[in-house]
Every structure is written in C-alpha cells, then in structure tokens.
XYZ file of C-alpha atoms in Angstrom:
633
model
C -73.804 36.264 -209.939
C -72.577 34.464 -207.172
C -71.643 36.001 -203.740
C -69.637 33.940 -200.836
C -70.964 35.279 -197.942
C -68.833 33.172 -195.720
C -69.836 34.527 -191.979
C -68.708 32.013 -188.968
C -71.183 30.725 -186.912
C -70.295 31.470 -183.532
C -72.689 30.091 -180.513
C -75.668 33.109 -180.252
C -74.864 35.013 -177.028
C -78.558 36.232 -176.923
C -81.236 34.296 -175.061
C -84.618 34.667 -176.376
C -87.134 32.763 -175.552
C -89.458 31.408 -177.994
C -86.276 30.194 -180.148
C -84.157 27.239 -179.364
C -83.398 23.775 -181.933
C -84.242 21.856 -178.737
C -87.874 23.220 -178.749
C -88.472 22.585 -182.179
C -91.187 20.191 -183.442
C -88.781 16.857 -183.411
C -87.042 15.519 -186.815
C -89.508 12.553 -186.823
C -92.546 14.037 -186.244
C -91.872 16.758 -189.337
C -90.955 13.853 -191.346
C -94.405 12.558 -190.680
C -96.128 15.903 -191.234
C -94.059 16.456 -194.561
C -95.102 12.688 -195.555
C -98.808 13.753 -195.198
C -98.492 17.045 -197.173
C -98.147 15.264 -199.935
C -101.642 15.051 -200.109
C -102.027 18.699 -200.358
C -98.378 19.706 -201.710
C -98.018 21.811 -198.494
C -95.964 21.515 -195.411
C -97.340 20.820 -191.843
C -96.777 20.152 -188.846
C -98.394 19.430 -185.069
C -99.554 21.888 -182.216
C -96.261 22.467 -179.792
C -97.811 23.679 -176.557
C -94.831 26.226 -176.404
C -94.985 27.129 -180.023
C -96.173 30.284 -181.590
C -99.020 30.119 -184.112
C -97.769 30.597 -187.785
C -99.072 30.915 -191.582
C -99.117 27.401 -193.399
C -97.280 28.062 -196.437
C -96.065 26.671 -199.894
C -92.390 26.983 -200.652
C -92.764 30.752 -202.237
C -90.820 29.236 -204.896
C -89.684 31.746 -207.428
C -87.307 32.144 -210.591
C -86.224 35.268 -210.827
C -84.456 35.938 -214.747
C -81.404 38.055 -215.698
C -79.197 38.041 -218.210
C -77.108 34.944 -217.319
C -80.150 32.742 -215.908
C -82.469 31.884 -213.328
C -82.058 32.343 -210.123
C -84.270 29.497 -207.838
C -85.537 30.737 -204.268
C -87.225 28.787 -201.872
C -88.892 28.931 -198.350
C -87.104 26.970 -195.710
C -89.915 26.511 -193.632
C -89.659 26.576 -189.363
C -91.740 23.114 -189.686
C -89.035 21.510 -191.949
C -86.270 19.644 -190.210
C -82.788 21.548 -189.187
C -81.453 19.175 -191.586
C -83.519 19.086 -194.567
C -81.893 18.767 -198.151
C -83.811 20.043 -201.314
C -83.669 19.015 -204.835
C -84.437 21.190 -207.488
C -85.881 20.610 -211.054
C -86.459 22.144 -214.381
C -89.299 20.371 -215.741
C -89.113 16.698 -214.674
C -85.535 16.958 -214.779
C -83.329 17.090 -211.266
C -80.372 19.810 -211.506
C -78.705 18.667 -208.337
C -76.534 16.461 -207.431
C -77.653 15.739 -204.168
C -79.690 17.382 -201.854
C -79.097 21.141 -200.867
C -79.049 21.762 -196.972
C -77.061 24.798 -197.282
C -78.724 27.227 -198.925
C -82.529 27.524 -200.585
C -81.976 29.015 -203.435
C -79.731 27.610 -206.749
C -78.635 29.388 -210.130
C -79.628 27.908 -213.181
C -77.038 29.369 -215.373
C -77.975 30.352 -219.157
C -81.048 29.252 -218.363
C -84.395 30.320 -220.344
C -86.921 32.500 -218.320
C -89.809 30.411 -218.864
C -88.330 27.504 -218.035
C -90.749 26.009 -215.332
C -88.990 24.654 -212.076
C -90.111 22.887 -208.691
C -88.199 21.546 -205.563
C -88.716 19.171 -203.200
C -87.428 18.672 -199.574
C -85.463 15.364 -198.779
C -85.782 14.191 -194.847
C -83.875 11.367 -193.998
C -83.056 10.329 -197.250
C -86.346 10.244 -198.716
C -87.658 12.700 -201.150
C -91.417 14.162 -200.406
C -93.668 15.272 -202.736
C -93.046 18.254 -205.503
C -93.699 21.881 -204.416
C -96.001 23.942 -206.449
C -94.247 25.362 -209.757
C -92.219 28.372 -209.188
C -93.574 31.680 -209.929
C -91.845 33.087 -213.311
C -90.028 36.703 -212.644
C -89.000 37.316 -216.041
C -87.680 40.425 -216.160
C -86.690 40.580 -212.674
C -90.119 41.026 -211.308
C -93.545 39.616 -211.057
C -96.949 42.365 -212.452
C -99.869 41.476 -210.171
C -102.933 43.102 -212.188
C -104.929 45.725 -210.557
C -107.656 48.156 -211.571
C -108.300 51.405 -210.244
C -111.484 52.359 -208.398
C -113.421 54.790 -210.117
C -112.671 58.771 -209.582
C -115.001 61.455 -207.781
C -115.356 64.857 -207.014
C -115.705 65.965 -203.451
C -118.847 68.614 -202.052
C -116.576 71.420 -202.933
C -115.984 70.621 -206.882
C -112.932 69.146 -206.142
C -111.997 66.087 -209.151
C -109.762 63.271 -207.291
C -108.072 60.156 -209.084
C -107.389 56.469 -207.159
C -103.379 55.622 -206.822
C -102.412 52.609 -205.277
C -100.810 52.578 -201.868
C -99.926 50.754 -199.086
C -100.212 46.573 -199.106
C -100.147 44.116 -197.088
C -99.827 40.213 -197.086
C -101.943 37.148 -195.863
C -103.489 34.392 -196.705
C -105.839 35.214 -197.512
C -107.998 31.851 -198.748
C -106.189 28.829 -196.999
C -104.207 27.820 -199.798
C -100.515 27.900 -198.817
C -99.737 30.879 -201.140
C -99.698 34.741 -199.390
C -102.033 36.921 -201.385
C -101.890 41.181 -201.276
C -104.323 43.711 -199.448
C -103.824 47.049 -201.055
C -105.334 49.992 -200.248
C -106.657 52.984 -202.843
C -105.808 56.594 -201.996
C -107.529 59.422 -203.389
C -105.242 61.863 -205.145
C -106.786 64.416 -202.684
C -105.733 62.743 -199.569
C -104.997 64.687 -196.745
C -102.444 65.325 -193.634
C -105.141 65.620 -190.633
C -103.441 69.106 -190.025
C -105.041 70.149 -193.503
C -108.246 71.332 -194.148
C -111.016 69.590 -196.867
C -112.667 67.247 -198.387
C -111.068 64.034 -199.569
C -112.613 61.045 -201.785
C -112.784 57.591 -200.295
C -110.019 55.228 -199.101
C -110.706 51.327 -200.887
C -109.408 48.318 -199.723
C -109.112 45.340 -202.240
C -108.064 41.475 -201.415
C -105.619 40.057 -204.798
C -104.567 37.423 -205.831
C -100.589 37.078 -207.196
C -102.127 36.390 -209.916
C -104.258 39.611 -210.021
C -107.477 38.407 -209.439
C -109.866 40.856 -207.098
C -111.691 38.813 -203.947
C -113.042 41.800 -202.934
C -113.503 45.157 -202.693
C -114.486 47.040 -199.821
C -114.991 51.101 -199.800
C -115.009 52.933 -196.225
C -117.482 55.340 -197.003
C -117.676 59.280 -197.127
C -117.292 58.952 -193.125
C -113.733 57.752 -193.049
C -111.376 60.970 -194.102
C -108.333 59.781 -196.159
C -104.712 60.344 -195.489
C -102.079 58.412 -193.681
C -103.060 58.619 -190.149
C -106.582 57.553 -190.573
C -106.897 53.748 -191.866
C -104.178 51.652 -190.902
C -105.657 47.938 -191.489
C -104.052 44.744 -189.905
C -103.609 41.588 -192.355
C -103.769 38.230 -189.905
C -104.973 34.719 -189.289
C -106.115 35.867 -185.681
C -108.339 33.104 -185.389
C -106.276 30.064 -186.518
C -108.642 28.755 -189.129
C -105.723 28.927 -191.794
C -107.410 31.836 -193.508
C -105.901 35.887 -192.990
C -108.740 38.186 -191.717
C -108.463 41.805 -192.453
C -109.452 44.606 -189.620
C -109.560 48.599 -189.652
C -111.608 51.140 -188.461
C -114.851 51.951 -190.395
C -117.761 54.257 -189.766
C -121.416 54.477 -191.182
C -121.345 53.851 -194.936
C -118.795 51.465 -195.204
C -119.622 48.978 -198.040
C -117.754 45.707 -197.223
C -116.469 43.030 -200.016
C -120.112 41.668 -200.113
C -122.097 45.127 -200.653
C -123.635 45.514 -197.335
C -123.090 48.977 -195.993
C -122.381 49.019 -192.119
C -124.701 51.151 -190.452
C -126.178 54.356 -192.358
C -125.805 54.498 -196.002
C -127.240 57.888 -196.003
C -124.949 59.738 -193.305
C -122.718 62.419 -193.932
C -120.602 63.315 -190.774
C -118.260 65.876 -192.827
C -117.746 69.453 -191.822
C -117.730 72.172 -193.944
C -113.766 71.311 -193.556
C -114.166 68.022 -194.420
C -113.507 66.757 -191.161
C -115.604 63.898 -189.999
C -115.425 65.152 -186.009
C -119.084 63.155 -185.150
C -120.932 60.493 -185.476
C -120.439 56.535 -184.529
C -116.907 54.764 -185.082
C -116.580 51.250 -185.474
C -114.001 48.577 -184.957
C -114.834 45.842 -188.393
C -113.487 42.701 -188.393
C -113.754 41.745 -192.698
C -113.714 37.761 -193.847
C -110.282 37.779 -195.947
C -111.701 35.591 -198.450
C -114.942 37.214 -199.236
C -114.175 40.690 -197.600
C -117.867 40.060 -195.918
C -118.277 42.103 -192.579
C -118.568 39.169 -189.831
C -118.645 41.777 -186.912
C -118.645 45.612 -186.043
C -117.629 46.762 -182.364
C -117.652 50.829 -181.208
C -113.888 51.131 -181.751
C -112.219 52.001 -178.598
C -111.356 54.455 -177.609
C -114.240 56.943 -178.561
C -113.259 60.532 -179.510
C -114.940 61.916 -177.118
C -114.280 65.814 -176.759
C -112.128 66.453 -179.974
C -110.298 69.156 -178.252
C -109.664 66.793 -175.252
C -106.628 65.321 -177.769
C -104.993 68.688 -178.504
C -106.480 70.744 -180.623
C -110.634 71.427 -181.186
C -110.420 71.189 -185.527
C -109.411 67.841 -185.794
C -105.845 67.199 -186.417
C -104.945 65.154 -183.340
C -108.165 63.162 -182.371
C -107.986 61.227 -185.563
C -104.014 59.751 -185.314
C -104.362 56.125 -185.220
C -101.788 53.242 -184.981
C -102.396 49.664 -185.551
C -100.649 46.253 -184.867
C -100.775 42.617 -184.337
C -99.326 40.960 -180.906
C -99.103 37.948 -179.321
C -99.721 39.099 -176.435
C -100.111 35.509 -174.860
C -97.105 33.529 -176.329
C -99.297 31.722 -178.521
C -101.768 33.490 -180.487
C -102.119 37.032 -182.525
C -104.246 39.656 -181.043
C -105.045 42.732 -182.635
C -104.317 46.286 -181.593
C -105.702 49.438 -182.649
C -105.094 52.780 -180.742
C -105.579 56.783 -180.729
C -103.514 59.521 -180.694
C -99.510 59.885 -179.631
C -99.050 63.703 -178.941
C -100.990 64.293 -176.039
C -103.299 61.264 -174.698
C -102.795 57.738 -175.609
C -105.138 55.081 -175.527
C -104.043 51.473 -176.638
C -107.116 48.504 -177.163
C -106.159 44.912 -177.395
C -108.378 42.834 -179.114
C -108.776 39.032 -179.439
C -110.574 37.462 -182.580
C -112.118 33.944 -181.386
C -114.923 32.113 -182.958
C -116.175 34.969 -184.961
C -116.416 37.382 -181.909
C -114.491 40.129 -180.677
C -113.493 39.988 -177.338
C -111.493 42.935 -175.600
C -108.131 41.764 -174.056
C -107.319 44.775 -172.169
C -106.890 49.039 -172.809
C -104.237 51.079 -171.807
C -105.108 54.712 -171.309
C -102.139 57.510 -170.098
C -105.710 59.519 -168.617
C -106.695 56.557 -166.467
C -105.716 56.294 -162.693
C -103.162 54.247 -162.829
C -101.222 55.619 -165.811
C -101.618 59.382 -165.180
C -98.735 61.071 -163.906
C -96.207 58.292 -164.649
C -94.883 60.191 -168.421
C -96.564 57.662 -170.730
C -98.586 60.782 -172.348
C -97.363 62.575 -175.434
C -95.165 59.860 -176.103
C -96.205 58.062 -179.064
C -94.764 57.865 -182.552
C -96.171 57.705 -186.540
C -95.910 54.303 -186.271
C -95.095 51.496 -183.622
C -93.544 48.298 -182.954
C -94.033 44.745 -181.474
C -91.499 42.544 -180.056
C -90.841 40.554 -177.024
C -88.851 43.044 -175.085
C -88.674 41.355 -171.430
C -88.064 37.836 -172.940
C -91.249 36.190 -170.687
C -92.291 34.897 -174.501
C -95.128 37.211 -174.583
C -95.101 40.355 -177.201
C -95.035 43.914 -175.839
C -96.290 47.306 -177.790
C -93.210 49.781 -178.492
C -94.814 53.141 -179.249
C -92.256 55.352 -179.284
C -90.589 56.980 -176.261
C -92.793 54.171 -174.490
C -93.735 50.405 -173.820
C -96.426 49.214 -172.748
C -96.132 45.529 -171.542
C -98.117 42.303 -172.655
C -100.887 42.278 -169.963
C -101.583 46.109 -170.694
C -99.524 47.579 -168.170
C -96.994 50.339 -168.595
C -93.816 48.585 -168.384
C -91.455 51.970 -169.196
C -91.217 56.101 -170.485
C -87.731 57.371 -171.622
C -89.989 60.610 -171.569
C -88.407 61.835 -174.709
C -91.363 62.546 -176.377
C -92.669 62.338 -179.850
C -90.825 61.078 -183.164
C -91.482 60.100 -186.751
C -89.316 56.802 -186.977
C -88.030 54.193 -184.624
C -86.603 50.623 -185.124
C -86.703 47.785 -182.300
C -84.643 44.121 -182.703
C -81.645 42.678 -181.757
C -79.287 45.823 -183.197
C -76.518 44.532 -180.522
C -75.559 41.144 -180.647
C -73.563 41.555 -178.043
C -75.481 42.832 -175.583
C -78.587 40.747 -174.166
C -81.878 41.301 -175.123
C -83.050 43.895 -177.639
C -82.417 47.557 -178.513
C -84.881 50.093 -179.859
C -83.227 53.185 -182.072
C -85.395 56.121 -181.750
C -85.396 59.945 -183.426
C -87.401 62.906 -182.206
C -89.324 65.479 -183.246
C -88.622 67.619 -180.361
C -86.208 70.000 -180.525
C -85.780 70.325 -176.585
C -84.923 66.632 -176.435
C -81.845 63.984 -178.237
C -82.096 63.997 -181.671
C -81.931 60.457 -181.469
C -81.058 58.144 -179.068
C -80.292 54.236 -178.314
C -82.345 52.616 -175.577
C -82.224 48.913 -174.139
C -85.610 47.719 -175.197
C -86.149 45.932 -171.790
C -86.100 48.598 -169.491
C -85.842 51.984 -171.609
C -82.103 52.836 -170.418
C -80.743 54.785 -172.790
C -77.332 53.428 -174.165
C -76.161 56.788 -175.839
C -77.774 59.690 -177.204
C -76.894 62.733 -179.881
C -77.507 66.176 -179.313
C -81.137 67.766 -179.961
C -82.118 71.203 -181.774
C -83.916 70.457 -184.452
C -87.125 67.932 -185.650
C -85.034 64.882 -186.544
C -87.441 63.472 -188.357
C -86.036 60.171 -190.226
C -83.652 57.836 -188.368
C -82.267 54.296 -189.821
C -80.427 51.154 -187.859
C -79.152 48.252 -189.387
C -76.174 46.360 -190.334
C -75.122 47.797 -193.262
C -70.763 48.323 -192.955
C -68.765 44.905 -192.276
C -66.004 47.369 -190.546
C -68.213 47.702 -187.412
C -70.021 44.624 -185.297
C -73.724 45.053 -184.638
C -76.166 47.712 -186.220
C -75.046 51.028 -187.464
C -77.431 54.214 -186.650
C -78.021 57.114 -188.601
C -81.036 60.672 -189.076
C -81.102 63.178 -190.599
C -80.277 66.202 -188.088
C -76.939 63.704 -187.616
C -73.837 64.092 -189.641
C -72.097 60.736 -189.641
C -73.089 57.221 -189.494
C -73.217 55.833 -185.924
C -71.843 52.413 -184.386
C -74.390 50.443 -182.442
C -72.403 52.322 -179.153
C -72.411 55.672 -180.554
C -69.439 56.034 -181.814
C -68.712 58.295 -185.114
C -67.852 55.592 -187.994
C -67.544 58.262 -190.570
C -69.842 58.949 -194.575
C -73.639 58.657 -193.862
C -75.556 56.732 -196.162
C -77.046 58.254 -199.284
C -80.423 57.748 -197.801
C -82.154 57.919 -194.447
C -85.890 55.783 -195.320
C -86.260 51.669 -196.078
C -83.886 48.775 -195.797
C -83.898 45.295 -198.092
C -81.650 42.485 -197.351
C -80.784 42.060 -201.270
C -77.680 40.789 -202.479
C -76.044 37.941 -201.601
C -74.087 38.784 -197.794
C -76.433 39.132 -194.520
C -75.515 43.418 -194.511
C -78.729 45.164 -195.203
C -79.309 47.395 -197.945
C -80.207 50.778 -198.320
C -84.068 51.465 -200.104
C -85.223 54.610 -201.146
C -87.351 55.643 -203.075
C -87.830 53.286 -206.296
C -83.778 52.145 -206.162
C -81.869 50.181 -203.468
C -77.848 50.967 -202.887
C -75.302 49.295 -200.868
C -73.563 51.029 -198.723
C -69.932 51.950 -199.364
C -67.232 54.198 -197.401
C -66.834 56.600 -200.380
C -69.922 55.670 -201.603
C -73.393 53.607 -202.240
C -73.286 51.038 -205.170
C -77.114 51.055 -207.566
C -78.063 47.623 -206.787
C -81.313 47.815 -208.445
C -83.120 51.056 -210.446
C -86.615 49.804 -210.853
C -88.717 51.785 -213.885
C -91.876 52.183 -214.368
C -93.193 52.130 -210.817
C -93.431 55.389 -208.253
C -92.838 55.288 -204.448
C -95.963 56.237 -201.849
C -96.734 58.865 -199.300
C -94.866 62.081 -201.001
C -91.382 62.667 -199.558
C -91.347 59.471 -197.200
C -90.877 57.763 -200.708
C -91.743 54.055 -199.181
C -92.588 51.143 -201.255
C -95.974 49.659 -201.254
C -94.907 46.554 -199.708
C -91.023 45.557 -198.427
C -90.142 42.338 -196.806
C -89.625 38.668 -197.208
C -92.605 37.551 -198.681
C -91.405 34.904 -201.682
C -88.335 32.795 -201.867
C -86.007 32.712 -199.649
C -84.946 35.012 -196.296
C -83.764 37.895 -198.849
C -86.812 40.676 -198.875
C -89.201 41.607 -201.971
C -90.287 44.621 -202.730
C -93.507 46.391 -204.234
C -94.004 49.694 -206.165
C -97.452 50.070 -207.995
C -96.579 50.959 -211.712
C -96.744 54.387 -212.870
C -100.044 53.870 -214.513
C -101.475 52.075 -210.935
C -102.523 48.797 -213.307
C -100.264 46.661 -211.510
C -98.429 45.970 -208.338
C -94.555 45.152 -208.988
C -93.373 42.996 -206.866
C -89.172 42.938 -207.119
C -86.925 39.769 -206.129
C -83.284 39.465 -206.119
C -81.402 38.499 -208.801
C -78.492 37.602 -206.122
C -76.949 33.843 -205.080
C -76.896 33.585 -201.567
C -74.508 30.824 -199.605
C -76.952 31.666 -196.287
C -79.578 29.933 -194.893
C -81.749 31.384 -192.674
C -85.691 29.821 -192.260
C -88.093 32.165 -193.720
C -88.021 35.320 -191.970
C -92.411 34.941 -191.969
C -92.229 32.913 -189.428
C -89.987 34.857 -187.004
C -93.392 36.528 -185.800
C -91.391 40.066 -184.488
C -90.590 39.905 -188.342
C -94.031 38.880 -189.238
C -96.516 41.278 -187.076
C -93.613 44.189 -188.672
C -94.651 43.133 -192.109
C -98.306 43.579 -190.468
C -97.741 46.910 -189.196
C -95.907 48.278 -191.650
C -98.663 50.152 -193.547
C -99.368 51.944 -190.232
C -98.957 55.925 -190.419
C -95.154 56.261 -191.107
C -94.272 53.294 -192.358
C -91.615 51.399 -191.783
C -89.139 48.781 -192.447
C -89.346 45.102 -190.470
C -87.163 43.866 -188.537
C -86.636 40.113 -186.799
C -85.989 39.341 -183.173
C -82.287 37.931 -183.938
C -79.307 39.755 -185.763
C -79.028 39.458 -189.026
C -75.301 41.016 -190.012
C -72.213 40.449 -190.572
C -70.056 38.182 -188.645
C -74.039 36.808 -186.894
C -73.981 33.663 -185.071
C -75.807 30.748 -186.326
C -79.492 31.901 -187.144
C -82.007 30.350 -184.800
C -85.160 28.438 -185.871
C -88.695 29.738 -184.382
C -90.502 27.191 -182.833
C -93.644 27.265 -184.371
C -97.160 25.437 -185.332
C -99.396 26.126 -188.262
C -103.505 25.849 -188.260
C-alpha cells in the first residue's frame, strides 16, 4: 500500500510571518537539545524570542496493522533539524538502511501486529536516543477505555443515559504523550431553542491508555446541548502541562470533589432553562481536574431578552477558542451570542491567575453602528489574518483583530460553517470560505481573510447551512468550495468544476497524496469525478451531534502529518481512535505545531464543529511545506 505522491516543490509564493527555515532554532543548537533528551527520551529545544510557544512531545509513534503489515508513523517535530534522518526498529533490530529524511513513516511489509517498534532521529551523523515504543493499532485502530457516568432522571420524570461526545487533546500531565478530554452528553440534551430539562454535561481527563485523571460534573446549573459548554484544551501557562477551561455555574463539582459555589442551588425554570443566577469563568488543573480559579465569566447575561428573545434561546450561545494574541503565547477566549449582540473576552492564564486581556462588545461605543452585530457563526476561527504574527478571532461574517479591535464586517450575517487558511496559494495571505443562513444574503461566499473583500459569491435564497473548502480534485490548483444550497463543486475563484462531493461535513488528510479527504459520518471517501472511492468504513462506532454526523475528535494527533480520527463505540466503552493504513512519500513537520492548526484542533468542539485547518496549503502541486518556528516549555 504504497502511494507516490510526487508533488514539485516550487518556492512558496505566500509570506507569512511566523514561518521561515532561517528563523528556525539553528541545526547545532537542536543537536544539543536532542543530545540532552536523551535523558528524558523527549525532544527539546531553547526559547527563540520570535518563536511561538508549542507542546513538548514524544514522536506519536504508531503501527498501524492491515493485512499486508505495519505501517510505522512518526512525528517530525518543528524542534528537529530540516535535515534530520530517522532509523526505525523492530525490536532491537534496525530495518533501514540508512537514515530516512524523506518521509516519517515506513512499511513493514508482512509484518506481525504486535511486533513492537521504535525510531530514532540521526543529526549529523549521530544517532540520539530511542523514542518511546510505538503504540500498537492492530486492527487499524487504537480502543481508549471509557466508562459512562451514571444516568438520571430530570424534575419532570424524564430517564436520560450518558453518550460520549466531543474530545479534545492536551497534555495533559507533562509527559510528552497528548492525552483526551471528552465530554458526556445526556441523551436528553437540548437545542437552546427547545424547551426542558436536561441531565448534566461531564467532563473527564484520559489517558491513551484509558485511565480516568478526573472527572468533573457541571452541575444542574449548566443546561446541556451544543451551544452551552464549549471547553478549551491548552498549556496557557507554559508549565508543560494542558489546562482545561469552560464555563461553570454554582454546583459544579471539579476533578477533586469540591463544588464551586452553591451545592444546593437550582437556577432551572419550570422550562428547564437556567436564565439566573451567578456564571463563572473556571480555569481546571489538567492533571488533577482541581479548580485553581473561578472568575464571573464575561460577559454577564444581563437582560435575557436584551440578546433576542426573553425564553432563553439566544442569551446562552457561546463560542470558545485559544489565540495568540501576542505572537508568543496562548490566550483564551470565551464569548456570547452571534445573532444579535456579540461580546468577545480575552483571557490570559499567568501564574495561576486570570488576567483579562481585552473585550470586544458590538453594544459598546466604539463598535456600535460599524455592522459587527448579528454577525457571528456556530463556531469560529483563529488565524493570523494581517500577517503582523499576532492571531486574530474570525467569527463569521466578522474579524476582530489581535488587540481587540474590530478589524472588518462583510455584513453578511449569520452562518452555520466557515473555513479560514491558505485555500489560494496563489494569492497572498489567507482566504476564509463562508455559508449563510440568511436567505436575503450569498449563499456562500469567498472573502480575503485580511481585509473581508469578497473574492466571489453564489446566489442566496435559502439557509445554506453546511459549506466545505479544501483541496480535494488534482484537476484544479488551490482549494475547491462546495454547500449544500450549491449544485456543483467550486474552484478556489468560483468557477463551476462540475459533480459535488458525496458529502458536505469533515475533511481527513488520509491516504497517501496531500488532497484532502472527504469525512462523514463514520466513513471517509475520496473524491472522484464520477464518483467518491470508501477509503475507510469504520464499525462499531456512531458519529455525534444528530445530523451534523462529526467525529468525536479529527486531526493530526499521532504519527505523522496525516489526521486521526475518533468515534466513541456504539456501546460508549471506548473512544476509537482511527490511523491510516496509507504510505506516504511527504514530509511535512507535525501539523501540532502549526498553531492555526493547533488552536483549530482546540476549537473544534465549539458549537458546530468543525474541521482544522493550517496556515499554509496543503494540496496538490503545494510548494515546499514550511517549518514553524517554535519553542517548547
């Protein structure tokens, strides 16, 4: 199962930046850092006063078995040298002939699945010290054990069930190796436009290897459904350990047992609305899940009908994200509502203290007036639109700059899905691909993410309300766009390329060539003219959130640059998490520490999900991929 991917490497005509070989942590001094990880097995590096602060990680290293072998996947770290070689082993026994510095993964044909298999990187001719043993996908996928929280029944007789949901990834302990936060629905969850009573939402911290670090419950105070908890997943302090945020309310019980606030309070309406009482901003210890501190989230909600409506539905839509909104460090941002008012709080995470970076509010002085209101999505975006090396919040029709500033309105309102990177290599900067739910307005529409031009648009009429970009046809340079209201699949200009895809949700960069994927569902396709190959048809798992059909998880998170993905097993005992089977002639450095791609995987879980995307074109025909310049804790 080998696949030549074969793209030229042409000179990047994009200038970003944070991303340049010349800025890299020099050849000698990795070499150093590598020598010293040999005391801990993990790769480092030194502070770069330019760099961007990243997870210190182990090599991911995974065999993945099929039928004809295993396939070997590695990280290719942005603190390894542009030049490093690897050699892989089964047992103490070296497969390669010399070093490989074109690719980081290798097929060990006819191989047995539990064989056991390490690599090590070789700078300058010397080999360093064995990675950690690869993680054993036997059957084309790794269980990670979970156990369901306890069922209920709500004020109104109501019985509810727990099935697992959304995830997210950190470290979440210090130890190199990315560990899963998953939250717990309630099978009585709700849409904040329906009435009653829901069960809690849970939050656990796991291990790969399934084993619980905590458990934290949000209480009888926090209603559950999609727009309610969306919980960030990052190292915001630099201490080498992920910290986990979300909103939380009197009754939360955190991973130690302490309830925030009131144990005792009961906010709920007779509709099971939770429209009073105090809100809090909690930042949780990843390791223990301990509460360290609780802020009044901002902002408050004030007069409910102030937001749109007086029972509820649009007071309580909440986005989340992570930013570096200083060219250095991750901030955290939580914010309120998208159809009407929109307020966006920046937080900063320093020596166990909250400190508040800046708000952006469409009501205040300033903003009013200028078309920032009602424009908000399900779900947002951060990237480094203006190139100044600082990260700016795309919300929808919307972007609010890196200081907290409005930096520009397309004024084309509302909309359920968006994407945001570097869709046209051959323009500069990046492009955001937007859909609407307003019929009055484009039914989609391609915007340069600088400024908020808009590059082409389709006609409106109807609530568009999925929309996909990404390479995924070799006939046309660039991204290709497509939604549902649409009837053809679009070329990064505009122009009509012909068939749609089969889908319009998720994308995986799976097989071996850089086109993306199609995901839907529990299956991933490839896209063809005539029509979409079955790449992978995973049993035994379900999709999340009804008829958005989204995994728990999707994105690079083991091996190499090629994406993983997570379903929770029919039965909700386990998390699946899916690797390629697929030989890859590419190397690109792991896409975790591209942060656009990293803060995606971050914000992923928030409202409508979403898939990732990384601040350089990945594609066919894409110029040589650049390496982040980076440090680690």
């Amino acid at each position: 199962m080998t696949d030549s991917a074969g793209h030229p490497h042409a000179p990047s005509r994009k200038r970003r930046g944070r991303w340049s070989p010349h800025r890299l942590i020099g050849r000698a001094a990795a070499a150093t850092a590598l020598a010293a990880a040999a005391l801990t097995g993990l790769p480092q590096t030194a502070n770069a006063a330019t760099a961007r602060q990243v997870e210190r990680l182990d090599r991911g290293l995974t065999s993945t078995h099929s039928s004809s072998g295993n396939l070997v996947s590695w990280r290719w770290l942005a603190t390894d040298p542009n030049d490093v070689g690897f050699n892989v082993y089964r047992g103490g026994v070296r497969l390669t002939s010399s070093p490989l510095n074109t690719s980081t993964n290798y097929f060990d044909a006819g191989a047995s699945e539990s064989a056991d298999y390490t690599v090590r990187a070789v700078v300058n001719g010397a080999e360093q010290a064995s990675s950690e043993t690869a993680l054993q996908l036997r059957s084309g996928y790794l269980n990670v054990p979970i156990t369901p929280p306890a069922g209920g029944t709500t004020p109104d007789g109501v019985a509810y069930t727990y099935e697992a949901n959304d995830a997210s990834v950190g470290d979440l302990d210090g130890d190199g190796r990315l560990d899963l936060v998953l939250k717990w629905y309630p099978t009585n969850a709700k849409d904040n436009s329906q009435s009653g009573y829901t069960g809690n939402t849970i939050i656990d911290g796991l291990k790969l290897d399934g084993t619980r670090l905590w458990r934290v419950d949000l209480g009888r105070n926090i209603r559950s459904g999609a727009h309610y908890t969306q919980f960030q997943v990052y190292d915001y302090d630099g201490d080498g350990k992920a910290e986990v945020a979300m909103k939380t309310a009197d009754g939360t019980r955190d991973g130690a047992g302490t309830v925030i606030g009131s144990s005792s309070a009961d906010y709920r309406n007779s509709s099971g609305y939770v429209l009073s009482g105090p809100e809090y901003l909690t930042m949780f210890n990843g390791q223990s899940g301990k509460a360290m501190q609780s802020v009044d989230y901002v902002p408050a909600r004030g007069t409910v009908s102030s937001w749109g409506d007086s029972y509820g539905n649009r007071v309580d839509r909440f986005l989340a994200g992570t930013a570096y909104l200083d060219g250095s460090r991750p901030s955290l941002i939580m914010a309120r509502g998208y159809y009407t008012r929109t307020v966006i709080a920046a937080w900063d995470w320093r020596n166990g203290q909250f400190t508040r970076r800046w708000t952006f509010d469409t009501n205040s002085s300033t903003n009013s007036g200028k078309g920032y209101d009602g424009q908000g999505n399900h779900s947002l975006s951060v990237a480094d639109v203006d190139d100044d090396g600082k990260d700016e919040i795309v919300y929808g029709a919307m972007t609010v700059d890196d200081n907290g500033s409005g930096l520009w309105t397309t004024r084309m309102g509302h909309g359920d899905a968006m994407h945001v990177g570097d869709l046209d290599p051959a323009r500069a900067g990046l492009e955001e691909f937007k859909v609407s739910e307003d019929s009055g307005k484009p039914g989609s529409w391609m915007a340069d993410a600088r400024t908020g031009q808009i590059l082409w648009q389709t006609a409106g009429g109807s609530d568009n309300g999925r929309g996909v970009a990404a390479d995924v046809y070799a006939g046309s340079p660039g991204a290709e766009a497509w939604s549902a209201s649409d009837t053809t699949l679009r070329s990064v200009t505009g122009v009509s390329l012909g068939r749609e895809p089969s889908s319009v949700n998720f994308l995986s960069w799976w097989d071996g060539d850089t086109l993306r994927e199609l995901l839907d569902g529990t299956h991933i396709d490839k896209y063809g003219t005539s029509g979409d190959t079955r790449l992978l048809t995973a049993s035994g798992v379900h999709s999340d959130n009804g008829t958005k059909s989204t995994p728990s998880l999707s994105g690079d998170i083991l091996g190499d640059w090629r994406e993983e993905v997570v379903w929770p097993t029919t039965d909700n005992r386990a998390l699946r998490i899916y690797s390629t089977p697929y030989q890859t002639n590419t190397r690109i450095t792991t896409l975790l520490h591209d942060t656009q791609y990293r803060t995606a995987l971050a914000w992923q879980n928030t409202a409508y999900n979403q898939p990732p995307h990384p601040s350089f074109f990945i594609g066919g025909n894409m110029p040589t991929p650049p390496r982040p310049a980076v440090y680690t804790p």
